mmCIF file of C-alpha atoms in Angstrom:
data_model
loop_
_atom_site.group_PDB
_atom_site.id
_atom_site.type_symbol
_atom_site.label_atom_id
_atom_site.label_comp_id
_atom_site.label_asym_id
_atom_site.label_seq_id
_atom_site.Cartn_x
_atom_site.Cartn_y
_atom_site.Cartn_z
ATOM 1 C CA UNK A 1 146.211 -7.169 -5.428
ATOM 2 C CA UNK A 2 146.772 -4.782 -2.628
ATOM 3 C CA UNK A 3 150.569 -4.173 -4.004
ATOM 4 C CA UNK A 4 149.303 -3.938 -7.809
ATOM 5 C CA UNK A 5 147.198 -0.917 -6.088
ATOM 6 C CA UNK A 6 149.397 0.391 -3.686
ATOM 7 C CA UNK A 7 146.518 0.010 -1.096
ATOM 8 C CA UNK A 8 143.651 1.702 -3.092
ATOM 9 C CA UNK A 9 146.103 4.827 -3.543
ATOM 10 C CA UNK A 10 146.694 4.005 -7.022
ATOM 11 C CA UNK A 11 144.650 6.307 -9.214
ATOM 12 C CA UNK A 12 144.187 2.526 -11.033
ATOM 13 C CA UNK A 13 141.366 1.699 -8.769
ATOM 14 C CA UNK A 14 139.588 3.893 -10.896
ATOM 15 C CA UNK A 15 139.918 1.366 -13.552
ATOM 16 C CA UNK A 16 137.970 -1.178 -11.874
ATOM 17 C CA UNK A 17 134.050 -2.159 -12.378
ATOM 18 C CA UNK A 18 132.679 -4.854 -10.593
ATOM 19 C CA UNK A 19 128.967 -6.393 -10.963
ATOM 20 C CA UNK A 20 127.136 -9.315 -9.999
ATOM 21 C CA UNK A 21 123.120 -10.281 -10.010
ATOM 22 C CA UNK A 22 121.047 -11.358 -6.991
ATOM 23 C CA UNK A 23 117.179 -11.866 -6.213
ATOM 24 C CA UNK A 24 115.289 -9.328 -4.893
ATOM 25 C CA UNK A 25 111.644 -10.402 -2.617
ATOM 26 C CA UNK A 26 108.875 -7.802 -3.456
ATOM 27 C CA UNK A 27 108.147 -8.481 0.655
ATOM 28 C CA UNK A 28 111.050 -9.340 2.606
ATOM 29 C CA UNK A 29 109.426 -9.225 6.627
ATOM 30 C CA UNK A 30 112.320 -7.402 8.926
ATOM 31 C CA UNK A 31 114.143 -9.550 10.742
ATOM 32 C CA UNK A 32 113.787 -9.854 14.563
ATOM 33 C CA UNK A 33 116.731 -7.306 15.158
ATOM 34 C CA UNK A 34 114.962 -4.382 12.925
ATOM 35 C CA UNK A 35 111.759 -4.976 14.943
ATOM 36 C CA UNK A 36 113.101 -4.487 18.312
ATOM 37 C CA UNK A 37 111.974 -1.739 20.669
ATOM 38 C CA UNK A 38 112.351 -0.685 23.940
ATOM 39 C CA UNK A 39 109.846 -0.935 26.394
ATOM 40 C CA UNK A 40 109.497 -0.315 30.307
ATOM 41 C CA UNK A 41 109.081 -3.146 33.021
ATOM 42 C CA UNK A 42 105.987 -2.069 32.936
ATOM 43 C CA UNK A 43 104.641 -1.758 29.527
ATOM 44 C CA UNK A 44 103.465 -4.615 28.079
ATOM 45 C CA UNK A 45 105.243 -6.504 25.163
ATOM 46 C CA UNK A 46 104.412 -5.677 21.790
ATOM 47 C CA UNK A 47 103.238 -8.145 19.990
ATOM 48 C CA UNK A 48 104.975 -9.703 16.386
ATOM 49 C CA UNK A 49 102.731 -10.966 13.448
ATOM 50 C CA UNK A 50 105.193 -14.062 12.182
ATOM 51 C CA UNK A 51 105.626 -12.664 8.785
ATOM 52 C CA UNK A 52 106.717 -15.055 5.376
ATOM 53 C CA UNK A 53 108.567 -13.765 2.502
ATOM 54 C CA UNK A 54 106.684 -13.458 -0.585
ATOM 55 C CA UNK A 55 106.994 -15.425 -3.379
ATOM 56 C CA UNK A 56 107.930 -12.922 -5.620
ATOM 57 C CA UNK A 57 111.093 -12.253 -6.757
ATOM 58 C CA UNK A 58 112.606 -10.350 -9.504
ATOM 59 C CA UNK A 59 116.282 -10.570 -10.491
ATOM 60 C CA UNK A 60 118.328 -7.839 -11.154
ATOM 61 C CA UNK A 61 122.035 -7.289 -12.439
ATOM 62 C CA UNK A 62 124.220 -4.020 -10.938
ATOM 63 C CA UNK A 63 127.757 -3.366 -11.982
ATOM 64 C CA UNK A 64 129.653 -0.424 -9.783
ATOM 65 C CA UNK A 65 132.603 1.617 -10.036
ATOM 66 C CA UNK A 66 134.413 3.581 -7.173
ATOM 67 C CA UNK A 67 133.314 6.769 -8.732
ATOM 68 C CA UNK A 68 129.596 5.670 -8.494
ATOM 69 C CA UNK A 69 126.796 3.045 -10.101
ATOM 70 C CA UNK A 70 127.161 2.543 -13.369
ATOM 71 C CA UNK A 71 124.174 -0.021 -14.598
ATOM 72 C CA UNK A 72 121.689 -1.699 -12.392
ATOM 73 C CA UNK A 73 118.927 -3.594 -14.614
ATOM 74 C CA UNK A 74 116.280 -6.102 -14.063
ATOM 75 C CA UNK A 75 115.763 -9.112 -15.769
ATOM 76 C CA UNK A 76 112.519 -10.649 -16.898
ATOM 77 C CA UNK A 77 110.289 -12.092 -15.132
ATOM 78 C CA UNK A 78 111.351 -15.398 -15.022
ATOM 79 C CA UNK A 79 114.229 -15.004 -16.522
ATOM 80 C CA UNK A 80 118.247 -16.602 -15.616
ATOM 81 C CA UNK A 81 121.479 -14.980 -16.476
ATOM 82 C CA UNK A 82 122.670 -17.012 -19.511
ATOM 83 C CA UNK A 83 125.913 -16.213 -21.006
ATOM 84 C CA UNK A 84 124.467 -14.866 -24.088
ATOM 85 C CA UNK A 85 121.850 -12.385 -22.485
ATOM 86 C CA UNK A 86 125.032 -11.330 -19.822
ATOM 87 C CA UNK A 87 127.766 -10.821 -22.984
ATOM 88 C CA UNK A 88 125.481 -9.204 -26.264
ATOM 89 C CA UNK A 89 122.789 -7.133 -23.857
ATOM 90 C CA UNK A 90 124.152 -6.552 -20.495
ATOM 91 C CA UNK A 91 127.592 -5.963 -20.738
ATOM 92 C CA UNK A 92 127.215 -3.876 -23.533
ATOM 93 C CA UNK A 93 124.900 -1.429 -21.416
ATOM 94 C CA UNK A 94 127.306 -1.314 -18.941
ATOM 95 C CA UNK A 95 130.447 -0.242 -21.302
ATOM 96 C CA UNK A 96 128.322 1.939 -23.076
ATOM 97 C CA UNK A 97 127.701 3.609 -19.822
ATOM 98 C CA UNK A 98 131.322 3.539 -18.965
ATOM 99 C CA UNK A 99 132.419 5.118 -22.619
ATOM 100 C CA UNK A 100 130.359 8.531 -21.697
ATOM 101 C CA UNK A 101 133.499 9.182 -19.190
ATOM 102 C CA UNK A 102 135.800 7.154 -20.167
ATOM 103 C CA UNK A 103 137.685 5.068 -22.952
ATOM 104 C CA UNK A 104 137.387 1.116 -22.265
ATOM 105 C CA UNK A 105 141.119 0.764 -22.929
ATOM 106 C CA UNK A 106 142.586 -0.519 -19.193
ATOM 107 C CA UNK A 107 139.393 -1.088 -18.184
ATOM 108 C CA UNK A 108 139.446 -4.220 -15.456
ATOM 109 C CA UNK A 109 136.025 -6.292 -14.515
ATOM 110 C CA UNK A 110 135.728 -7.924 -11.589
ATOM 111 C CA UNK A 111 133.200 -10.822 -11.416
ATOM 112 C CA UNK A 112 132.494 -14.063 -9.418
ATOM 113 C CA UNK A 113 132.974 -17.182 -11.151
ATOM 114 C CA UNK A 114 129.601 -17.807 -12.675
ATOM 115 C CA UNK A 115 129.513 -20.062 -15.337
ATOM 116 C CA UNK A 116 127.592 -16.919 -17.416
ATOM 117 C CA UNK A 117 130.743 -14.854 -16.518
ATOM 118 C CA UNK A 118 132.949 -17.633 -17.029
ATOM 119 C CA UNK A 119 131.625 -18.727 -20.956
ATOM 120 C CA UNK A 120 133.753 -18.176 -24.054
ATOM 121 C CA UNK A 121 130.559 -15.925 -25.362
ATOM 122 C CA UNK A 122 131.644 -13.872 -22.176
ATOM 123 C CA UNK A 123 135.243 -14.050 -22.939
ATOM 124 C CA UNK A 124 135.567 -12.968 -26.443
ATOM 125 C CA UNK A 125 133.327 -9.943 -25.723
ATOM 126 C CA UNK A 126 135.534 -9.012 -23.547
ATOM 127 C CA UNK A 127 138.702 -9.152 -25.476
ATOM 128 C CA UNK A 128 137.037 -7.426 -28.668
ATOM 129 C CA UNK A 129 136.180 -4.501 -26.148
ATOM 130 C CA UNK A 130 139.877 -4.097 -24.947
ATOM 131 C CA UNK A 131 138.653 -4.912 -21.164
ATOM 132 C CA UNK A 132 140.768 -7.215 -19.391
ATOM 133 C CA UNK A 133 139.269 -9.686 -16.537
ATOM 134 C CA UNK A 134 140.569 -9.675 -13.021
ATOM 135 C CA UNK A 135 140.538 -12.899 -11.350
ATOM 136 C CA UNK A 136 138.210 -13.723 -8.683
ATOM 137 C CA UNK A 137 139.330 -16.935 -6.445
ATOM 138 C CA UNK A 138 136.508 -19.700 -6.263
ATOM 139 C CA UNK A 139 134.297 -20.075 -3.488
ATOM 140 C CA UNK A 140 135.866 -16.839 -1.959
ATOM 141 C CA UNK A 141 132.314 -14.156 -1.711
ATOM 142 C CA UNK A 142 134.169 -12.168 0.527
ATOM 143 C CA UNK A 143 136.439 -10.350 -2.143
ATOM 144 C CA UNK A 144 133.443 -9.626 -3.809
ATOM 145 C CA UNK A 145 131.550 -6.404 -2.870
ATOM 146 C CA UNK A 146 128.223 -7.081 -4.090
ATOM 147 C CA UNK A 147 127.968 -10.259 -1.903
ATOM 148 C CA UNK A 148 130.116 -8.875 1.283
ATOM 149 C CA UNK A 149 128.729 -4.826 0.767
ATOM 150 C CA UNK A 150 126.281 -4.040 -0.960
ATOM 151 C CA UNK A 151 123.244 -6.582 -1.720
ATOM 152 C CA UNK A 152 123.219 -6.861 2.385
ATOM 153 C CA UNK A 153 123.081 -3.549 2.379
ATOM 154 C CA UNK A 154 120.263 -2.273 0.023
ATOM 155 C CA UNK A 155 118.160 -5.698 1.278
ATOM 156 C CA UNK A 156 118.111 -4.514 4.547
ATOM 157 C CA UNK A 157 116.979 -1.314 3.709
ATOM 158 C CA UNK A 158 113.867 -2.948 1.929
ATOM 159 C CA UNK A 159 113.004 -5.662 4.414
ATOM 160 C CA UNK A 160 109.581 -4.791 5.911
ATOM 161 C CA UNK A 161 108.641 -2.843 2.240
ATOM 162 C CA UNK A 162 106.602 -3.947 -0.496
ATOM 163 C CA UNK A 163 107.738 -3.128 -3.800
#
């Protein structure tokens, strides 16, 4: 992939959109790291209230470019990604955002192997858009960037928040 993109010089990077979903806690407590603080020999130690994550959770489905976010959006309460909801509602948001800069033509996706991103529904969307798939090794979550990047990232800027 590297040589297809000359090492992210390739103006083709451009081309690419990636996306995945993941669950988001409405209380996530910080972990034991974010609480730390310094104290003296001697002040005494600050004391920790053992914290459990809330039940809640709400699930919600981003897809990215290199030139910025394109779509985030939540799904129901309660609700899965099924094939159906990701191909006619979802990925039609997201090209429709991409169309207001840009034609679809050349247009890669980059997914992980979910069985909703995997489904024939998902398939022929694709191909009657003109947007070609890149392929995404199984078990691999490290060439993904919403699992290695950035759902680490914006969780740990909410742990300790209510929302």
């Amino acid at each position: 992939m590297l040589e297809k993109f000359d090492g992210s010089k390739s103006k083709r990077v451009y081309d690419i959109i990636t996306g995945d979903e993941s669950w988001f806690c409405y209380y996530d407590p910080k972990t034991k790291r974010q609480s730390q603080v310094w104290v003296t020999s001697n002040d005494p130690h600050p004391t920790k209230v053992r914290r459990q994550r809330s039940v809640g959770k709400h699930m919600f489905a981003i897809f990215f470019m290199k030139s910025g976010f394109n779509t985030i959006i939540p799904l129901e309460n309660g609700k899965t990604v099924t094939a159906k909801w990701y191909a006619n509602e979802y990925l039609t948001q997201v090209l429709k955002q991409v169309e207001k800069h840009r034609r679809l033509n050349g247009l890669l996706i980059h997914h992980d192997n979910a069985p909703a991103h995997r489904a024939a529904l998902t398939m022929e969307y694709l191909v009657t858009q003109h947007v070609k798939l890149m392929g995404h090794p199984a078990y691999s979550p490290d060439l993904s960037p919403c699992d290695f990047w950035l759902f680490p990232k914006i969780k740990e800027q909410l742990r300790g928040k209510n929302f």
